[in-house]
Short mmCIF file of C-alpha atoms in Angstrom, two decimals:
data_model
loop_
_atom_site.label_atom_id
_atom_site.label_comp_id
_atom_site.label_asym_id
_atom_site.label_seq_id
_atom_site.Cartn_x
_atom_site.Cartn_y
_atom_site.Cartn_z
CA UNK A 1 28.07 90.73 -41.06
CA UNK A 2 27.18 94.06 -39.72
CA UNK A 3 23.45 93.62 -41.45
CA UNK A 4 23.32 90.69 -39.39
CA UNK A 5 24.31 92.14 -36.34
CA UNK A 6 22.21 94.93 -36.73
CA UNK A 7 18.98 92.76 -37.27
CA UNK A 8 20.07 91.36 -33.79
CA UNK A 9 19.98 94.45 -32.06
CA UNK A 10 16.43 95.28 -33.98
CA UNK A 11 15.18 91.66 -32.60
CA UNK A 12 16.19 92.85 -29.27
CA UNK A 13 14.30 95.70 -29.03
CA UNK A 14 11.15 93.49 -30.68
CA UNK A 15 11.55 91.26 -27.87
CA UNK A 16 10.75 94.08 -25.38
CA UNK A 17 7.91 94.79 -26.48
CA UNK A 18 6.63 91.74 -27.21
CA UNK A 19 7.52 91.46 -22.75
CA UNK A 20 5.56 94.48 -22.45
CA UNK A 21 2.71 92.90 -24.16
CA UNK A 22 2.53 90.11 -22.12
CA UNK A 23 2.97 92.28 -19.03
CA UNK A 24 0.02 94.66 -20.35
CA UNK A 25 -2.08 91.45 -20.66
CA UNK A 26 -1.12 90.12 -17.13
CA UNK A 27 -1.58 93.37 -15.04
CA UNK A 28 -5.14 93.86 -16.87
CA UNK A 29 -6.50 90.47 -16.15
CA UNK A 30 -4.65 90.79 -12.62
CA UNK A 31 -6.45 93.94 -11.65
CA UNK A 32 -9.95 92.81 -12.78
CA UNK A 33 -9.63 89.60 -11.23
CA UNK A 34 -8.79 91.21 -7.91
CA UNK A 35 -11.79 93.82 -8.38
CA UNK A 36 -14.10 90.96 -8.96
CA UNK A 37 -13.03 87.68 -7.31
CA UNK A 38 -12.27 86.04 -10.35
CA UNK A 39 -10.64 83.13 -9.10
CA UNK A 40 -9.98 81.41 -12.79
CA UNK A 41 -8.36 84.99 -14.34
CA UNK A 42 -6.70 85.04 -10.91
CA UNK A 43 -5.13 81.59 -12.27
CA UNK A 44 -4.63 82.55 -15.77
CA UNK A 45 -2.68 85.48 -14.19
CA UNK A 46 -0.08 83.25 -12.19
CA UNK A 47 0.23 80.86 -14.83
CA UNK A 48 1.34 83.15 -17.33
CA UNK A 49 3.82 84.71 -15.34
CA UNK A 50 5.90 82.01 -16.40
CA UNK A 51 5.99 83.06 -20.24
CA UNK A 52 7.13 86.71 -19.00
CA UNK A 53 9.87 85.24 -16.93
CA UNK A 54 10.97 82.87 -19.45
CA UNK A 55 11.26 85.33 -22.39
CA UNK A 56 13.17 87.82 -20.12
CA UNK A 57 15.34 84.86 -19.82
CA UNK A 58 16.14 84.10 -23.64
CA UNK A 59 16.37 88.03 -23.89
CA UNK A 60 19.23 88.53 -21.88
CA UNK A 61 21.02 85.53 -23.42
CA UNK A 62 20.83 86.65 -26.87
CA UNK A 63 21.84 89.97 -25.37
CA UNK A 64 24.70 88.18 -23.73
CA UNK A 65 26.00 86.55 -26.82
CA UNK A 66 25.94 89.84 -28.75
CA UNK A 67 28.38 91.03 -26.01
CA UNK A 68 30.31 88.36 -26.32
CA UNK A 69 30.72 87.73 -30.46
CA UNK A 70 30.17 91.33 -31.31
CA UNK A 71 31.61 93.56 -28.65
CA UNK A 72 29.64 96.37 -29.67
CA UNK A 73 30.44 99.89 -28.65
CA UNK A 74 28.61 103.43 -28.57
CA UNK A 75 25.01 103.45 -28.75
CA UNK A 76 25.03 99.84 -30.35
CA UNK A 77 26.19 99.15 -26.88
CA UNK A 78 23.43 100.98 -25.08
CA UNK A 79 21.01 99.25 -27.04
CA UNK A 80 22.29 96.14 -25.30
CA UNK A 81 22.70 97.32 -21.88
CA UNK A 82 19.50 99.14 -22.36
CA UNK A 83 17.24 95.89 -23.49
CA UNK A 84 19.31 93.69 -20.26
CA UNK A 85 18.06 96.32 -17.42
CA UNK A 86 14.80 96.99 -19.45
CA UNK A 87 13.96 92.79 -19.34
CA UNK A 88 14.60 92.64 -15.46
CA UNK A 89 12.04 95.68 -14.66
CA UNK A 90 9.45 94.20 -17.24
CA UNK A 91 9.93 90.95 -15.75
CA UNK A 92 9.23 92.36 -12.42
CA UNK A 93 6.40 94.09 -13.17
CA UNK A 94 5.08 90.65 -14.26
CA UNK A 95 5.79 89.85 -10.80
CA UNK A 96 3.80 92.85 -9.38
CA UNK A 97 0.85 91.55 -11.35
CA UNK A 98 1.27 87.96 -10.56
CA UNK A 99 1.09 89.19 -6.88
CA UNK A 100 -1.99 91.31 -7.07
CA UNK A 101 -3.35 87.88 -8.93
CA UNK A 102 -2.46 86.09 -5.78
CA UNK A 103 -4.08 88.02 -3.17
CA UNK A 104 -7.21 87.68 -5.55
CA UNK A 105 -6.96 83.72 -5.11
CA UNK A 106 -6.33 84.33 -1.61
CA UNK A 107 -9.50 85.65 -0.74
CA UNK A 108 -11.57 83.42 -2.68
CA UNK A 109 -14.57 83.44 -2.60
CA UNK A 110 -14.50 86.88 -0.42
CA UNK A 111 -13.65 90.28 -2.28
CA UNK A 112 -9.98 91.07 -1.75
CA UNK A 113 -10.57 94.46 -1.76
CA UNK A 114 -11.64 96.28 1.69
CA UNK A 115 -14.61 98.03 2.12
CA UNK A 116 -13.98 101.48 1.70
CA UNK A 117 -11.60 101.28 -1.09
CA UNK A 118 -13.42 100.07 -4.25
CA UNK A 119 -12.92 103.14 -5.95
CA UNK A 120 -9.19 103.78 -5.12
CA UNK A 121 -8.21 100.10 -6.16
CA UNK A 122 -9.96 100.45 -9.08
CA UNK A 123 -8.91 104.02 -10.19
CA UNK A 124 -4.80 102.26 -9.34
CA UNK A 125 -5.92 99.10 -11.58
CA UNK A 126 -6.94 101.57 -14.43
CA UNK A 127 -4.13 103.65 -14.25
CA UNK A 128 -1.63 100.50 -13.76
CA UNK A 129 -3.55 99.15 -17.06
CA UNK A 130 -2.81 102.65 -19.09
CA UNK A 131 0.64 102.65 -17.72
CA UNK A 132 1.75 99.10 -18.85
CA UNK A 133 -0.10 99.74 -22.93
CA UNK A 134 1.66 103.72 -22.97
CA UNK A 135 4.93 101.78 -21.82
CA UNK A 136 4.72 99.12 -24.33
CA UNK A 137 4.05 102.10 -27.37
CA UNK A 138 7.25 103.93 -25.79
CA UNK A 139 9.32 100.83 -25.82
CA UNK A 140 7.88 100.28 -29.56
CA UNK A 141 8.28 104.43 -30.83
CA UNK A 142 10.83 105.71 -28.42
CA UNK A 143 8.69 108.92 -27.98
CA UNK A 144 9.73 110.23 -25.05
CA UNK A 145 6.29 112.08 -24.95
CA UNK A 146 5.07 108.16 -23.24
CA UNK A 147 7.28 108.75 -21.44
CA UNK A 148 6.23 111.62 -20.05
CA UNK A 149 2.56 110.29 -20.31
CA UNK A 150 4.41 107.13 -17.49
CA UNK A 151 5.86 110.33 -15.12
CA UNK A 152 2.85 111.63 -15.10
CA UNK A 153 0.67 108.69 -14.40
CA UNK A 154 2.83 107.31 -11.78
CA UNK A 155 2.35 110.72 -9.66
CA UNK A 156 -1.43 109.77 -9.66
CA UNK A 157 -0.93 106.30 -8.25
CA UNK A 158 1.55 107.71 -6.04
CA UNK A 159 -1.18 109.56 -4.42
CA UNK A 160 -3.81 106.58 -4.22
CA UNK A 161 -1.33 104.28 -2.64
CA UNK A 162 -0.95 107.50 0.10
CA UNK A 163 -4.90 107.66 0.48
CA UNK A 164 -4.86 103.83 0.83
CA UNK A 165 -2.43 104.22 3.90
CA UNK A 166 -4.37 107.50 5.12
CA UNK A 167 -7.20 105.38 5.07
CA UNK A 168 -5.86 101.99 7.15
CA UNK A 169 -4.27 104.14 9.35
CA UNK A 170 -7.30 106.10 10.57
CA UNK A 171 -9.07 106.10 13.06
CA UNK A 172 -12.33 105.29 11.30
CA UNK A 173 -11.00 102.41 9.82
CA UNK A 174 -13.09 99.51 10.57
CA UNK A 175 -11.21 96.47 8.61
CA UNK A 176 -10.15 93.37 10.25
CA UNK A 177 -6.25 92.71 10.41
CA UNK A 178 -6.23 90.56 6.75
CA UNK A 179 -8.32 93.20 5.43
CA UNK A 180 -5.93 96.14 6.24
CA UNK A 181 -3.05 93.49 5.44
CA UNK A 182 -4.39 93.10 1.87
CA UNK A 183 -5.25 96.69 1.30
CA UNK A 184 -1.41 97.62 2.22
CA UNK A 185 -0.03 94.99 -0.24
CA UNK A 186 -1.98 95.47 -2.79
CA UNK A 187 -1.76 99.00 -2.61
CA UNK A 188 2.19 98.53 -2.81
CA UNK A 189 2.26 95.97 -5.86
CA UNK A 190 0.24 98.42 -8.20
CA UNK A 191 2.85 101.43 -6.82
CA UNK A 192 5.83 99.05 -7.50
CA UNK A 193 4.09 98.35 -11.16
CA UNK A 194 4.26 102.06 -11.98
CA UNK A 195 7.96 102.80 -10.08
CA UNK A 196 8.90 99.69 -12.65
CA UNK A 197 7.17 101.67 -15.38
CA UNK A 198 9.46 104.98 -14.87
CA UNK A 199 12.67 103.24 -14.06
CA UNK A 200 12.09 102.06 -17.92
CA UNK A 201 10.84 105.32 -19.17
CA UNK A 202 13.78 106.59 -17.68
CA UNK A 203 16.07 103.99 -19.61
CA UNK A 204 14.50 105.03 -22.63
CA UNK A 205 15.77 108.40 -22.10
CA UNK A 206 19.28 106.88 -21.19
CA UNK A 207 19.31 105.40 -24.76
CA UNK A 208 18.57 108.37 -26.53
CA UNK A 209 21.06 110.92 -24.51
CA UNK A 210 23.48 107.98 -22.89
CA UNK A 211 23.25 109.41 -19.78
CA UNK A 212 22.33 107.25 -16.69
CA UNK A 213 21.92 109.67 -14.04
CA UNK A 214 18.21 110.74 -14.88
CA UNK A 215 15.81 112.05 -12.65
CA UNK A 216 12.00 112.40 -13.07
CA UNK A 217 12.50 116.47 -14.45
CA UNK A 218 14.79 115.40 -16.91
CA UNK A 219 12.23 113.12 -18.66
CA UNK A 220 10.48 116.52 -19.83
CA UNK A 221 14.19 118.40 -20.69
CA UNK A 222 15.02 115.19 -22.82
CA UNK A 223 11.58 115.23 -24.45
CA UNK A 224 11.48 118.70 -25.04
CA UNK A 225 15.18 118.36 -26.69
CA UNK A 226 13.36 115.09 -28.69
CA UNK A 227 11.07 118.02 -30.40
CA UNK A 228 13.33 120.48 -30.87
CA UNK A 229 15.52 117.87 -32.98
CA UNK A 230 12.59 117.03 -34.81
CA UNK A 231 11.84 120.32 -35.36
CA UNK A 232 14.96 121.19 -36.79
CA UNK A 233 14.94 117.83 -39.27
CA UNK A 234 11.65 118.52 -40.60
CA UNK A 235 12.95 122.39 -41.25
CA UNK A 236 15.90 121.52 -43.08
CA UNK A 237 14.11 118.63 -45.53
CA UNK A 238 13.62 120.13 -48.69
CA UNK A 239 10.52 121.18 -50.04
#
């Protein structure tokens, strides 16, 4: 019975990344069909969202039941808790995606992006696109050195959505009111995609140390506590 149970909790975490798959998938084909005016990925992009929001669905009900017929406790129980709050964030980061896919369709057969800010949108589409594959290896590995990698990433976009907002709010900025509109939304979808990205990062840490109350810093102490316990394993294996 407990074999059983056990191979539920593995499935759960198998689920996640099989999300986080779909997710990588959605905010790459987002991003390039908003760089490009790629009205058919655009499509592909909303469709899809569907299968993200659907799986997040069947996740949380087999994480439900487990609750319910299994009542498990200590870290089997963070397992659970962890994969319910790690399905919503995934599931809105589909949603981040789907929205930069919409804007795309929206501006068909015009660019979305502004003049001005090629570069920056794709530089935030690139690093979005990094963020969502190193999140889908931590989710697989629990290495807390992706999760690190996600901190660390999400500091860079964090500092292109700024310049976006520098840049509509200048006075040299020349875009029409939809431009600036579309700039400032897309801008905040890819920062929300990333924020998403951390919040599970940070939940990854939460499963490994049970504590919720983690703030960016601690990523690093619990990764650097991650090696030192590895370190001390590998020491004490014998020869």
């Amino acid at each position: 019975m407990r074999e059983v149970f056990h191979q539920s909790l593995e499935e759960l975490q198998s689920r996640l990344v099989e999300i986080a798959d779909l997710v990588t998938v959605s905010i790459d084909k987002a991003t390039r069909a908003f760089a490009t005016s790629d009205v058919a990925l655009a499509e592909e992009v909303i469709a899809d969202d569907a299968k993200i929001d659907e799986m997040a669905v069947q996740l949380d009900e087999q994480a439900i039941e487990i609750l319910a017929r299994q009542q498990p406790v200590a870290r089997d129980l963070r397992i659970v808790v962890f994969a319910l709050r790690v399905s919503a964030s995934l599931e809105r980061m589909g949603d981040m995606s789907e929205h930069i896919a919409q804007l795309a369709r929206l501006r068909f057969p015009e660019r979305a992006i502004p003049k001005g800010l090629k570069n920056t949108f794709t530089k935030m589409g690139e690093l979005d696109s990094e963020i969502a594959r190193t999140l889908t290896e931590l989710l697989r590995t629990q290495d807390l050195r992706f999760a690190d990698i996600i901190r660390n990433s999400d500091d860079e976009v964090d500092e292109l959505h700024a310049k976006v907002f520098e840049k509509v709010l200048s006075d040299n900025w020349k875009g029409e009111a939809g431009a600036t509109v579309d700039a400032t939304l897309a801008s905040r979808y890819h920062e929300r995609f990333a924020d998403h990205a951390v919040a599970i990062a940070k939940k990854v840490v939460y499963l490994a140390t049970g504590d919720w109350d983690i703030d960016e810093d601690d990523i690093s102490l619990a990764l650097q506590a991650q090696a030192t316990d590895a370190e001390g394993t590998a020491d004490s294996d014998p020869a």
